[in-house]
PDB file of C-alpha atoms in Angstrom:
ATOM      1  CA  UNK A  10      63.292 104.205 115.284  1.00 74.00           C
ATOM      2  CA  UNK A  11      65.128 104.769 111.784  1.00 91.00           C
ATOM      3  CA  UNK A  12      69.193 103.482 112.094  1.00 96.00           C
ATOM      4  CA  UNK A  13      71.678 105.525 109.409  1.00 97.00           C
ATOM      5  CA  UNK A  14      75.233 104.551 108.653  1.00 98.00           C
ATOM      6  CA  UNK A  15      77.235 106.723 107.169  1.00 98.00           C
ATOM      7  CA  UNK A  16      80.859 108.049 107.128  1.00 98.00           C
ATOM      8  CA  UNK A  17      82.625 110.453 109.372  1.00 98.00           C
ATOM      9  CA  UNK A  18      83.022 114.091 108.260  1.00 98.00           C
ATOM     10  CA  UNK A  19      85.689 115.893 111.001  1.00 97.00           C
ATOM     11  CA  UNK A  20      84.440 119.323 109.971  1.00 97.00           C
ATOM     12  CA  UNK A  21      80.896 118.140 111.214  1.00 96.00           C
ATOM     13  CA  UNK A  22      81.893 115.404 113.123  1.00 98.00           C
ATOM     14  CA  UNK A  23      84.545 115.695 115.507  1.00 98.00           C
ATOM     15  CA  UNK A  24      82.769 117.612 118.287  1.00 98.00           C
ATOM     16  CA  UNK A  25      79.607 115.511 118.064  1.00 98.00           C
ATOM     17  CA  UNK A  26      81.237 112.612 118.473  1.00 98.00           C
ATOM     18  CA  UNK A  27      82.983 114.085 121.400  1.00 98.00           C
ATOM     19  CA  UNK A  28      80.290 115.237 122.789  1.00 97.00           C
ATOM     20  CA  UNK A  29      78.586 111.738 122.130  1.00 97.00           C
ATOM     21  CA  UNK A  30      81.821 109.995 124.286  1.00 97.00           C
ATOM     22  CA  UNK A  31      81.122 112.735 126.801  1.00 96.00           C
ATOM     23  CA  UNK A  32      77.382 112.323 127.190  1.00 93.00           C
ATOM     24  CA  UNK A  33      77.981 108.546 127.514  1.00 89.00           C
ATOM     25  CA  UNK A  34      80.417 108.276 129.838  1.00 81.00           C
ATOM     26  CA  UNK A  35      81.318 108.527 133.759  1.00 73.00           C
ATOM     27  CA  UNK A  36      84.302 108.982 135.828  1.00 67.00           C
ATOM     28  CA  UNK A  37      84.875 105.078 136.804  1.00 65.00           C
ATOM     29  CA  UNK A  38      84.200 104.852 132.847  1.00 64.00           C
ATOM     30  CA  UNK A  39      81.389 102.021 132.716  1.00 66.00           C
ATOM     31  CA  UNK A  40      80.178 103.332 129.376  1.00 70.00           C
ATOM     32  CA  UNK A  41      83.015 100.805 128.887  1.00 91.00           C
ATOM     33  CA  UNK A  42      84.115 103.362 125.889  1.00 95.00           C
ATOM     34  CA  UNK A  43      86.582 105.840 125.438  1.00 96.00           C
ATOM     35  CA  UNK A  44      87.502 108.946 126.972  1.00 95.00           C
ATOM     36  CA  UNK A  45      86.747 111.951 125.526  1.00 96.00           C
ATOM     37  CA  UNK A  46      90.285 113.692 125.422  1.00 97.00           C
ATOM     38  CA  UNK A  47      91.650 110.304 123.867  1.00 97.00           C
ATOM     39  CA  UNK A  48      89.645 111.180 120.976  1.00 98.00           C
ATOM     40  CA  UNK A  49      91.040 114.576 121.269  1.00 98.00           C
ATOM     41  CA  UNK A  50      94.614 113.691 121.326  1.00 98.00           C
ATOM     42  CA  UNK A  51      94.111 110.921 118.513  1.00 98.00           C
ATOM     43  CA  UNK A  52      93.316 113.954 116.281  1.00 98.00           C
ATOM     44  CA  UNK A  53      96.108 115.584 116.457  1.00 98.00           C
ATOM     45  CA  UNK A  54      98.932 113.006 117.187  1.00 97.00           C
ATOM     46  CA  UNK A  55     101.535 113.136 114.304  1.00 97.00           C
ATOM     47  CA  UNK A  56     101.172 109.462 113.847  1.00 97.00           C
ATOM     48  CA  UNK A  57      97.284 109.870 112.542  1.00 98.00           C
ATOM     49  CA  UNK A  58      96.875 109.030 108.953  1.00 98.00           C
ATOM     50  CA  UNK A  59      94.158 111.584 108.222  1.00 97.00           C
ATOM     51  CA  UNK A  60      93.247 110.298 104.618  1.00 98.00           C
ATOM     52  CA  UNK A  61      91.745 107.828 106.100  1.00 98.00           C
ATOM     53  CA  UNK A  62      89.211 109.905 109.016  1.00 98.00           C
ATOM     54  CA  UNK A  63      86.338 109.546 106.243  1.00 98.00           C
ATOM     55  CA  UNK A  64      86.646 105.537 106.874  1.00 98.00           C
ATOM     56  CA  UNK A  65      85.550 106.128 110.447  1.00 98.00           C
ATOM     57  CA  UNK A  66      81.850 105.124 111.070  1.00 98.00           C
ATOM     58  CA  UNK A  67      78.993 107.024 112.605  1.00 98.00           C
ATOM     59  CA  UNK A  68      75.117 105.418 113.700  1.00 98.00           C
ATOM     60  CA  UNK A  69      72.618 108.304 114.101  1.00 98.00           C
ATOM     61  CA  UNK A  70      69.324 107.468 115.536  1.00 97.00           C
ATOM     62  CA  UNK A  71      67.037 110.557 114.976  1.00 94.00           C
ATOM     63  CA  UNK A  72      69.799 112.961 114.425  1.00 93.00           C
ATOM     64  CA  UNK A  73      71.939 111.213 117.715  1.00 96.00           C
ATOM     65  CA  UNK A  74      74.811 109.338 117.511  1.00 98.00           C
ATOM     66  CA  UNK A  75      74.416 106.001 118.569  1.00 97.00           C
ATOM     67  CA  UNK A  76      77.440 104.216 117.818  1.00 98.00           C
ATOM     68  CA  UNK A  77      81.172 104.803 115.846  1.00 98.00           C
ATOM     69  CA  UNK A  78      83.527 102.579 114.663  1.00 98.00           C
ATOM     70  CA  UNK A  79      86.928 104.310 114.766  1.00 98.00           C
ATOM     71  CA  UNK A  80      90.761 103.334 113.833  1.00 98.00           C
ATOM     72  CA  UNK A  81      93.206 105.458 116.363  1.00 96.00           C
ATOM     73  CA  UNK A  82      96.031 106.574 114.105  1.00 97.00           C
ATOM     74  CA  UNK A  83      95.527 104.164 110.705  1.00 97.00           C
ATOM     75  CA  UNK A  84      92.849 101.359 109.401  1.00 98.00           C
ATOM     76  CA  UNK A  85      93.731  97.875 110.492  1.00 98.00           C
ATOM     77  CA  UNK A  86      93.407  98.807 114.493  1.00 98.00           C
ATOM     78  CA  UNK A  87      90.023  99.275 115.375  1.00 98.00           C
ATOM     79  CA  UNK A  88      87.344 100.821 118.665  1.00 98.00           C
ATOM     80  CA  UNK A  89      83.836 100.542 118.487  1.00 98.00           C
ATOM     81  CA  UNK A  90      81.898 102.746 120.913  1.00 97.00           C
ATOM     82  CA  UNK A  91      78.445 102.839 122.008  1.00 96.00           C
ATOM     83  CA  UNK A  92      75.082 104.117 123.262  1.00 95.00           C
ATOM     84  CA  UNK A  93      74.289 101.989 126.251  1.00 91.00           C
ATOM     85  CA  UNK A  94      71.245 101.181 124.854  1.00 93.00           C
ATOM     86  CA  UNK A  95      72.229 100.124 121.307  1.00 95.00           C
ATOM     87  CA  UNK A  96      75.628  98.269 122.214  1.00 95.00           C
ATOM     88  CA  UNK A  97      74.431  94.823 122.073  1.00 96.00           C
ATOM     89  CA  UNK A  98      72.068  95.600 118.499  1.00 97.00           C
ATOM     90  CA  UNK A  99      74.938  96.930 117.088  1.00 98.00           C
ATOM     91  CA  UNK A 100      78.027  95.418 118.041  1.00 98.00           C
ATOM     92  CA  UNK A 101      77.935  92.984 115.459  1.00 98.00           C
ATOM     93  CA  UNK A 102      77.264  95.830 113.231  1.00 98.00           C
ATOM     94  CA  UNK A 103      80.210  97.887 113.790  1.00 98.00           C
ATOM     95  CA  UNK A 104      82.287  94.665 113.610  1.00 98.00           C
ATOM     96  CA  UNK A 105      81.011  94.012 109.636  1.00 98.00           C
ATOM     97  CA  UNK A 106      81.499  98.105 109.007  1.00 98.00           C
ATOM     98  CA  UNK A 107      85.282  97.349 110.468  1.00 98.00           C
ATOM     99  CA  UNK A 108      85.691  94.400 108.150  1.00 98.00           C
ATOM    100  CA  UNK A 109      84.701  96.028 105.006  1.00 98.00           C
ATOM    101  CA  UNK A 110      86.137  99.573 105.549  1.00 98.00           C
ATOM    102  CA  UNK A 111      88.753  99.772 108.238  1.00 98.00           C
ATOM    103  CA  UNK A 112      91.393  96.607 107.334  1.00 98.00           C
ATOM    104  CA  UNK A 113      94.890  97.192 107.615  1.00 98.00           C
ATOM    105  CA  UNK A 114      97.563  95.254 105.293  1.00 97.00           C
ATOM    106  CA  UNK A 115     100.737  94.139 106.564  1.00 95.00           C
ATOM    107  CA  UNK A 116     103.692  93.848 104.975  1.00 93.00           C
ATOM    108  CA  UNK A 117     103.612  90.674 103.300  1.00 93.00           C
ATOM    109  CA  UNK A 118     100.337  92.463 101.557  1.00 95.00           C
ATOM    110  CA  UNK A 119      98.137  90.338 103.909  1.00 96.00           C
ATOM    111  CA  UNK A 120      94.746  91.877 104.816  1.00 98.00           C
ATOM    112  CA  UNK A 121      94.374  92.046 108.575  1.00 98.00           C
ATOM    113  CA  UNK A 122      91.618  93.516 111.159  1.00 98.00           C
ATOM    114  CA  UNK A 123      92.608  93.644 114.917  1.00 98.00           C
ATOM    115  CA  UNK A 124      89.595  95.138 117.124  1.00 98.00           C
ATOM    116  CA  UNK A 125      89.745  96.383 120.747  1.00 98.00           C
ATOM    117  CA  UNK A 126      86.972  95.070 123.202  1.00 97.00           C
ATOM    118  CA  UNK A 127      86.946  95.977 126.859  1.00 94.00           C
ATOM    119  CA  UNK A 128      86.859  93.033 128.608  1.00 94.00           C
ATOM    120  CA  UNK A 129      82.912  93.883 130.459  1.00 93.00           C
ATOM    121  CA  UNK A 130      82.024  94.161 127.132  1.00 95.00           C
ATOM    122  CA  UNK A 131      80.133  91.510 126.562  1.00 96.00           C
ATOM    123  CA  UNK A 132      78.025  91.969 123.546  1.00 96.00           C
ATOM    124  CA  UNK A 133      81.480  93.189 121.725  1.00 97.00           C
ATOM    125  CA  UNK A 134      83.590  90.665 122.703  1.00 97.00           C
ATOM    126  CA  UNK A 135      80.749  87.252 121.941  1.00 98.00           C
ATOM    127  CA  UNK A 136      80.378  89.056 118.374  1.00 98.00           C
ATOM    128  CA  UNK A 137      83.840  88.785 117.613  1.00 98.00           C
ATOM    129  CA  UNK A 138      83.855  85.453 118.359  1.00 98.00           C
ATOM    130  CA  UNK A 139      80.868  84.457 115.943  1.00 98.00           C
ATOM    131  CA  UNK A 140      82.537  86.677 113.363  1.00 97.00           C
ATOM    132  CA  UNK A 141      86.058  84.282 113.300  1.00 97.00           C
ATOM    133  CA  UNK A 142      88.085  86.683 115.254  1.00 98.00           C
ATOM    134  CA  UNK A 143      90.453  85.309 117.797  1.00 98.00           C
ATOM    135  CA  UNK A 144      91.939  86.832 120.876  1.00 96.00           C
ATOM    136  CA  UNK A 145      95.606  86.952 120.372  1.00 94.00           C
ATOM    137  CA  UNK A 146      96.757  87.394 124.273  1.00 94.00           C
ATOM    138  CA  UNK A 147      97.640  91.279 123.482  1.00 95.00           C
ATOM    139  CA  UNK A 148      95.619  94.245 125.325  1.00 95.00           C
ATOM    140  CA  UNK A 149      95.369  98.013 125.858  1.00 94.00           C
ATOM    141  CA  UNK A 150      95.755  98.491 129.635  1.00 94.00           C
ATOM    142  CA  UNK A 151      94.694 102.079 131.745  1.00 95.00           C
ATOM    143  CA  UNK A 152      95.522 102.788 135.065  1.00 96.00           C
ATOM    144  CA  UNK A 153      93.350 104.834 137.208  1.00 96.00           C
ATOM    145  CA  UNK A 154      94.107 107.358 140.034  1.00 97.00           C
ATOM    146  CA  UNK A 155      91.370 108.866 142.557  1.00 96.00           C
ATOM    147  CA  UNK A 156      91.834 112.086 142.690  1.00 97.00           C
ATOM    148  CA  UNK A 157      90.232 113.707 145.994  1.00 96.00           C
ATOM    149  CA  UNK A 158      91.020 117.686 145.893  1.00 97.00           C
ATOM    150  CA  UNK A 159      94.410 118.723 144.790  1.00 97.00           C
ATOM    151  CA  UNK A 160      95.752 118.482 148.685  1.00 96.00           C
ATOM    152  CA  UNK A 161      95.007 114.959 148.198  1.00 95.00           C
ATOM    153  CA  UNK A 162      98.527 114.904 145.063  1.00 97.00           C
ATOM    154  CA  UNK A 163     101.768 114.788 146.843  1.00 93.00           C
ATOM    155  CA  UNK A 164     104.319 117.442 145.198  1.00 90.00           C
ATOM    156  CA  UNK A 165     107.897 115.747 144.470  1.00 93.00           C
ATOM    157  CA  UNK A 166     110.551 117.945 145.235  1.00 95.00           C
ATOM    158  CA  UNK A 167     113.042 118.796 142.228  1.00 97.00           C
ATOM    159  CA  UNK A 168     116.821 118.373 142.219  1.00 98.00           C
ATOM    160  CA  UNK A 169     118.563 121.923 143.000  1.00 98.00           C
ATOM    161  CA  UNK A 170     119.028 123.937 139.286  1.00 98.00           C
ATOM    162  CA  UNK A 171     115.861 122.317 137.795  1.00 98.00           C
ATOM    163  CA  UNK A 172     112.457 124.554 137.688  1.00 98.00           C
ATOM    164  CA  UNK A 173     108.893 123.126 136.927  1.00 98.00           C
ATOM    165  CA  UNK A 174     106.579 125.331 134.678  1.00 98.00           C
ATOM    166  CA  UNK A 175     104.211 124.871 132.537  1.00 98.00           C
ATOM    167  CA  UNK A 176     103.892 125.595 128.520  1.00 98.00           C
ATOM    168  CA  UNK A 177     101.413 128.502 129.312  1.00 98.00           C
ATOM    169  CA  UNK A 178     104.404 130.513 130.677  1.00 98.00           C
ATOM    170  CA  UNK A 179     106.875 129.173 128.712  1.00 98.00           C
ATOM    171  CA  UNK A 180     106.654 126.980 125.202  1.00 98.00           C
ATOM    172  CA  UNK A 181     109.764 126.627 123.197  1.00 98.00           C
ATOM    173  CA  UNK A 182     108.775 124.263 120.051  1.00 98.00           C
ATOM    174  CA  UNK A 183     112.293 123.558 119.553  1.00 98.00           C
ATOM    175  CA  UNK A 184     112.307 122.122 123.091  1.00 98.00           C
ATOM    176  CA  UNK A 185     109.685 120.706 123.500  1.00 98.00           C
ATOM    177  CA  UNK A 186     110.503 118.611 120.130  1.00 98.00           C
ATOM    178  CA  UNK A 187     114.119 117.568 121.697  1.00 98.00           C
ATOM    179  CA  UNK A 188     112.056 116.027 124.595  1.00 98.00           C
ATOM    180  CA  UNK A 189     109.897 114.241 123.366  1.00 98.00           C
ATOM    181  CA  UNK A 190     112.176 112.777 120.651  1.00 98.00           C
ATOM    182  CA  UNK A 191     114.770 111.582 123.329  1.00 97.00           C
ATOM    183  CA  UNK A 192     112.190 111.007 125.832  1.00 97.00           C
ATOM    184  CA  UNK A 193     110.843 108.341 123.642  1.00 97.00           C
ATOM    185  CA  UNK A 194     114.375 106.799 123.264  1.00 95.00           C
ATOM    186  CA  UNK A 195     115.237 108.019 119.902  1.00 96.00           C
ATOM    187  CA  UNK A 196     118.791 108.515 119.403  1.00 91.00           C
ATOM    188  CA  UNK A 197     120.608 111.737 118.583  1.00 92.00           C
ATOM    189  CA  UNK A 198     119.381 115.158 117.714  1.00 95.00           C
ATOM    190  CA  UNK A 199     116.109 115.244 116.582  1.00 96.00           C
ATOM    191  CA  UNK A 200     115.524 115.890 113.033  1.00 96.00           C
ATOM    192  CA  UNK A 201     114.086 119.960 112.191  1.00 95.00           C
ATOM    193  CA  UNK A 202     110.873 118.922 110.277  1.00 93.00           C
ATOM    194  CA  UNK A 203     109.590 117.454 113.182  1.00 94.00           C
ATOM    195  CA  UNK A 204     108.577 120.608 114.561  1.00 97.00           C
ATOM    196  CA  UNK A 205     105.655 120.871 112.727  1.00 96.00           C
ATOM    197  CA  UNK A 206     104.344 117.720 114.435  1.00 96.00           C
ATOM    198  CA  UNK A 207     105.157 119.007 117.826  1.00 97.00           C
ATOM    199  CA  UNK A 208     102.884 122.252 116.811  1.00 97.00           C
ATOM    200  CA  UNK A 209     100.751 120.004 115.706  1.00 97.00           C
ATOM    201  CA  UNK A 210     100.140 118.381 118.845  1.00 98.00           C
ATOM    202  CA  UNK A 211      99.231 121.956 120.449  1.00 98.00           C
ATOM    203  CA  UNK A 212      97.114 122.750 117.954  1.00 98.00           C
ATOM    204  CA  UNK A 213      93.378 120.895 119.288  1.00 97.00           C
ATOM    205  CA  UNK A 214      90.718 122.964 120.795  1.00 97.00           C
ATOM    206  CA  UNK A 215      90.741 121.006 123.729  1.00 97.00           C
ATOM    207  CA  UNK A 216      94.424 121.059 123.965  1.00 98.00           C
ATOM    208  CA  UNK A 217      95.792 123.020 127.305  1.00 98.00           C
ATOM    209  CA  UNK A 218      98.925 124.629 127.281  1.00 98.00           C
ATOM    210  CA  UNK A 219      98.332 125.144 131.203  1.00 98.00           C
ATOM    211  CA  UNK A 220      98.421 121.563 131.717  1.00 98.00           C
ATOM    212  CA  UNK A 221     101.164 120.900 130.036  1.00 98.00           C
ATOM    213  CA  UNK A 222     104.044 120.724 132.412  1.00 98.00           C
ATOM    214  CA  UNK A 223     107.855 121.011 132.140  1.00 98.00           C
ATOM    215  CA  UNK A 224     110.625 120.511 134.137  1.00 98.00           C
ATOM    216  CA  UNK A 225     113.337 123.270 132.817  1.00 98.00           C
ATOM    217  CA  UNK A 226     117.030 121.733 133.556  1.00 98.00           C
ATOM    218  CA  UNK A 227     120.089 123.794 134.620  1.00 98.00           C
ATOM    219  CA  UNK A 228     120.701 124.641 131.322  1.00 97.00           C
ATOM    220  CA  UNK A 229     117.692 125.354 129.798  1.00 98.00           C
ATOM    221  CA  UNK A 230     116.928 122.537 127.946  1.00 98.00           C
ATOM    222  CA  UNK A 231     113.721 120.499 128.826  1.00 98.00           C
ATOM    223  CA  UNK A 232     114.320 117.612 130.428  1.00 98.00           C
ATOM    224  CA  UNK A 233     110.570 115.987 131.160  1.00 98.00           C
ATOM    225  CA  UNK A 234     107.318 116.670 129.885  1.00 98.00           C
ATOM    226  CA  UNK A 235     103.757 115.786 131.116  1.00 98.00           C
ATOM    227  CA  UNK A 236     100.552 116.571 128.999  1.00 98.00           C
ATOM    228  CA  UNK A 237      97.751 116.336 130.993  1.00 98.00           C
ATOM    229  CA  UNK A 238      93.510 116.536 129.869  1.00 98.00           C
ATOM    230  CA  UNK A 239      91.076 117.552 131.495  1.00 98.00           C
ATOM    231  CA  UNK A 240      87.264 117.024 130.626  1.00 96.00           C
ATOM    232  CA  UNK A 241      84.896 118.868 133.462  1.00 97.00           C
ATOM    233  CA  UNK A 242      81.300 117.229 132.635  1.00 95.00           C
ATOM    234  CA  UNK A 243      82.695 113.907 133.984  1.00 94.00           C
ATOM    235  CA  UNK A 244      85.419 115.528 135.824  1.00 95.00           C
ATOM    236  CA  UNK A 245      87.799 113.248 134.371  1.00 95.00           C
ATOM    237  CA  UNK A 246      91.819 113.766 133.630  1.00 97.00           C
ATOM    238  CA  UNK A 247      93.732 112.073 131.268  1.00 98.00           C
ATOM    239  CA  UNK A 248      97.647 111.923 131.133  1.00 98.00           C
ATOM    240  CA  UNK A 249      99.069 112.051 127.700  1.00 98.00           C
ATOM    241  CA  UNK A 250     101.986 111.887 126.621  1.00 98.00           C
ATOM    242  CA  UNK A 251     105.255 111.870 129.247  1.00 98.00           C
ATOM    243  CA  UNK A 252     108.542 112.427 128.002  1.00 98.00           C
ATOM    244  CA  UNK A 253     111.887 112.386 129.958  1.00 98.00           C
ATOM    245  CA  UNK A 254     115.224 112.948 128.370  1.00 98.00           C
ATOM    246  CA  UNK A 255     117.545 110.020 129.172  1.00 97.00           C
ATOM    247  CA  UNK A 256     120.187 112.250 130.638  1.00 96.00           C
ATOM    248  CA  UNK A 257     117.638 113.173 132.970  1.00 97.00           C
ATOM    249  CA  UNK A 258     115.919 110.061 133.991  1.00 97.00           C
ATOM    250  CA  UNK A 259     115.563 108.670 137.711  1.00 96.00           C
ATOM    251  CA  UNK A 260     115.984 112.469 139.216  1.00 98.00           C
ATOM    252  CA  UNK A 261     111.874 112.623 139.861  1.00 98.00           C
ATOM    253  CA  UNK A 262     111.395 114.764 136.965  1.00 98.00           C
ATOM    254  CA  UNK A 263     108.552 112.796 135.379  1.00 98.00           C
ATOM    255  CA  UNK A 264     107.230 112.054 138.270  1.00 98.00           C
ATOM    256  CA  UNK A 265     107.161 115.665 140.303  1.00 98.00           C
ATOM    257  CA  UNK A 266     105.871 116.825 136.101  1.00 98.00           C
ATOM    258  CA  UNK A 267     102.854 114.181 136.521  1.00 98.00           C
ATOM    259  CA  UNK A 268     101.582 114.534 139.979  1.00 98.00           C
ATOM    260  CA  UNK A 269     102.003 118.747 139.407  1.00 98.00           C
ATOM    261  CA  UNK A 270      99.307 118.508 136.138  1.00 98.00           C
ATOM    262  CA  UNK A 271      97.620 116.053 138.416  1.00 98.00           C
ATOM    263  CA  UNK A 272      97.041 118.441 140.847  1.00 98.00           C
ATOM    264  CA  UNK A 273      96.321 121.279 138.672  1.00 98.00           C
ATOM    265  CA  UNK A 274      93.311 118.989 137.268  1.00 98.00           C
ATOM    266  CA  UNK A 275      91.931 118.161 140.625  1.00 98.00           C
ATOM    267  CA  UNK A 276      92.007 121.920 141.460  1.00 98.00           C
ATOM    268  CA  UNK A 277      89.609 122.272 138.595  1.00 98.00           C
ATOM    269  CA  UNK A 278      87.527 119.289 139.808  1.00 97.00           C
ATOM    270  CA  UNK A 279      88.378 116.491 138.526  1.00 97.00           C
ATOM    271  CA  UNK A 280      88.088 112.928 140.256  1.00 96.00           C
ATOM    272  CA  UNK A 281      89.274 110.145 138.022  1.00 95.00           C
ATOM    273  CA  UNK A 282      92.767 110.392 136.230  1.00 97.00           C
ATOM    274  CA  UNK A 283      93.510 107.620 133.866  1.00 97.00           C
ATOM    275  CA  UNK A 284      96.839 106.786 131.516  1.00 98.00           C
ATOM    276  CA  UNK A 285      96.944 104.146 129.137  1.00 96.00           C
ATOM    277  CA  UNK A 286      99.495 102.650 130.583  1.00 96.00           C
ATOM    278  CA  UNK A 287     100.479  99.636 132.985  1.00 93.00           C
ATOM    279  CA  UNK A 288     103.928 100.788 133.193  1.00 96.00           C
ATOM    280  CA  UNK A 289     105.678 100.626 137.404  1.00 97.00           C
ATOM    281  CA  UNK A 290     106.723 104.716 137.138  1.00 97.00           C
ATOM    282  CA  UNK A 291     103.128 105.306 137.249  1.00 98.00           C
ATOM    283  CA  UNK A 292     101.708 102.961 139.858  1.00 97.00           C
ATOM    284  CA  UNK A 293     104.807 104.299 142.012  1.00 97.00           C
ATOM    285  CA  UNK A 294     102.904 107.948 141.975  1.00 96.00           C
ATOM    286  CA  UNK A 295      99.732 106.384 142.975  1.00 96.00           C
ATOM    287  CA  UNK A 296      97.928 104.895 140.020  1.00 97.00           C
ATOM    288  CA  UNK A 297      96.301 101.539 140.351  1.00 96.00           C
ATOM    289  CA  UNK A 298      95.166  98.821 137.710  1.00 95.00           C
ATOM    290  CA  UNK A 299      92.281  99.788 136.266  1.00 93.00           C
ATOM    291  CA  UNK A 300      90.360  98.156 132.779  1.00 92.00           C
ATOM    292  CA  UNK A 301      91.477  96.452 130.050  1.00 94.00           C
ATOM    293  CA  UNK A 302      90.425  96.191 126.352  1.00 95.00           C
ATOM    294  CA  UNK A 303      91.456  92.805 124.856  1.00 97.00           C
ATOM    295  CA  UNK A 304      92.617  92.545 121.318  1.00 98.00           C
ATOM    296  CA  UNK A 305      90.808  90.044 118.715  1.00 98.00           C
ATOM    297  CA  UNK A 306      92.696  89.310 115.295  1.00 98.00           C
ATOM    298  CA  UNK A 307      91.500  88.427 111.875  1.00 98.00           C
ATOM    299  CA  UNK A 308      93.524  87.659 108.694  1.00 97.00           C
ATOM    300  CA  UNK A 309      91.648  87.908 105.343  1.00 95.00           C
ATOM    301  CA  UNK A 310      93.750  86.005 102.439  1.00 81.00           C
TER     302      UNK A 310
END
């Protein structure tokens, strides 16, 4: 069997290596890589620095990918996914591809690689030990919720005024920008250009405007919003991003937002939801711990 390296083209690329993380993956997610609509939302998240996409790197084996080595939104933060099969040949592999093409510099003009290893990775995590790479006590947590038919997802009730919808019947850019710029605790009005990042964010093929949900307030501003994926082969959901306005907060908007995409995914079958997050709000709706990937660090000077 003939190995190739070679760099990532999105044109070409992006759905295979989709269809790669779908192929390789199932619901409890013991492929031990990433979820197919993270990749999704990574490509069009405003923060993405897409200069660098063609650093990403790809490890056919007879025309099949194999393996990538990906940063999320810029070099210097690094995910290597696998092939059951060819994730202990080839972790060390990805970690040398990382080194040479994917370092970040900070900003005392320091070189610097930090890679991302689930913690049942095994093969991943021994490799970065051999290769100098230290585990710096920070990690990328997901919570997991089982999602048993959409009877199964309580509905929250909504304070009298407010009205839950979703951005199929109702998508107003300049709202949806003021939400998630105060929902993520900036102060203010948020600034006009960032509109075209919030179009942005719409703009995947995998992006659903139907599970995207809203919670309208009295006076027609948006005050939460809950994006919600949904991938059907593995029947998994994925919730990504929430946004609540502070004037808004501790009503149950987020939460009645959530569990309403929630159970708008598990009416299309899904089983598993995840968020990368470990934050209380969403073990309150029902999430529970789920995996972890550990963080190793490596300074070049």
């Amino acid at each position: 069997m003939s190995i190739k390296l070679r760099h990532y083209g999105r044109a070409d690329d992006y759905e295979r290596i989709g269809r790669f993380l779908v192929t390789s993956g199932t619901p409890a997610n013991r492929d031990l890589n990433w979820l197919r609509s993270r990749w999704d939302y990574m490509h069009t998240h405003p923060a993405l620095d897409r200069a660098t996409l063609s650093r990403i790197g790809i490890w056919e084996a007879d025309g099949e990918i194999i393996a990538v080595a990906n940063h999320e939104d810029r070099p210097g933060t690094v995910y290597c996914h696998f092939a059951p099969a060819h994730r202990a040949t080839l972790a060390a592999a990805t970690i040398e591809y990382a080194e040479q093409h994917l370092r970040g510099v900070d900003a005392g003009g320091v070189e610097y690689l930090r890679i991302y290893a689930h913690t049942e990775d095994d093969a991943l995590n021994h490799a970065l030990m051999a290769r100098g790479f230290e585990h710096d006590g920070k990690s990328d947590a997901t919570a997991t919720m089982t999602l048993d038919g959409p009877e199964s997802i309580p509905e929250a009730p909504l304070p009298a005024g407010f009205k839950l919808l979703s951005l199929a019947e109702q998508d107003d850019l300049v709202k949806v920008h003021r939400v998630m710029w105060r929902g993520f605790n900036h102060a203010g009005e948020p600034p006009a250009e960032g509109l075209i990042d919030r179009a942005l964010m719409q703009s995947g093929p995998h992006f659903r405007h139907d599970l995207t949900m809203i919670v309208v307030a009295p006076d027609g501003n948006y005050a939460s919003l809950a994006g919600h994926w949904y991938e059907p082969v593995n029947r998994t959901a994925m919730v990504e991003p929430v946004a609540t306005d502070p004037t808004y907060r501790r009503l149950g908007l987020g939460r009645a937002a959530v569990l309403a995409g929630l159970r708008r995914c598990a009416a299309e079958g899904a089983t598993k939801a995840y968020v990368g997050s470990e934050q209380q709000f969403y073990y309150a709706i029902g999430f529970a711990p789920g995996y972890r990937y550990l963080r190793w660090s490596k300074s070049f000077k």
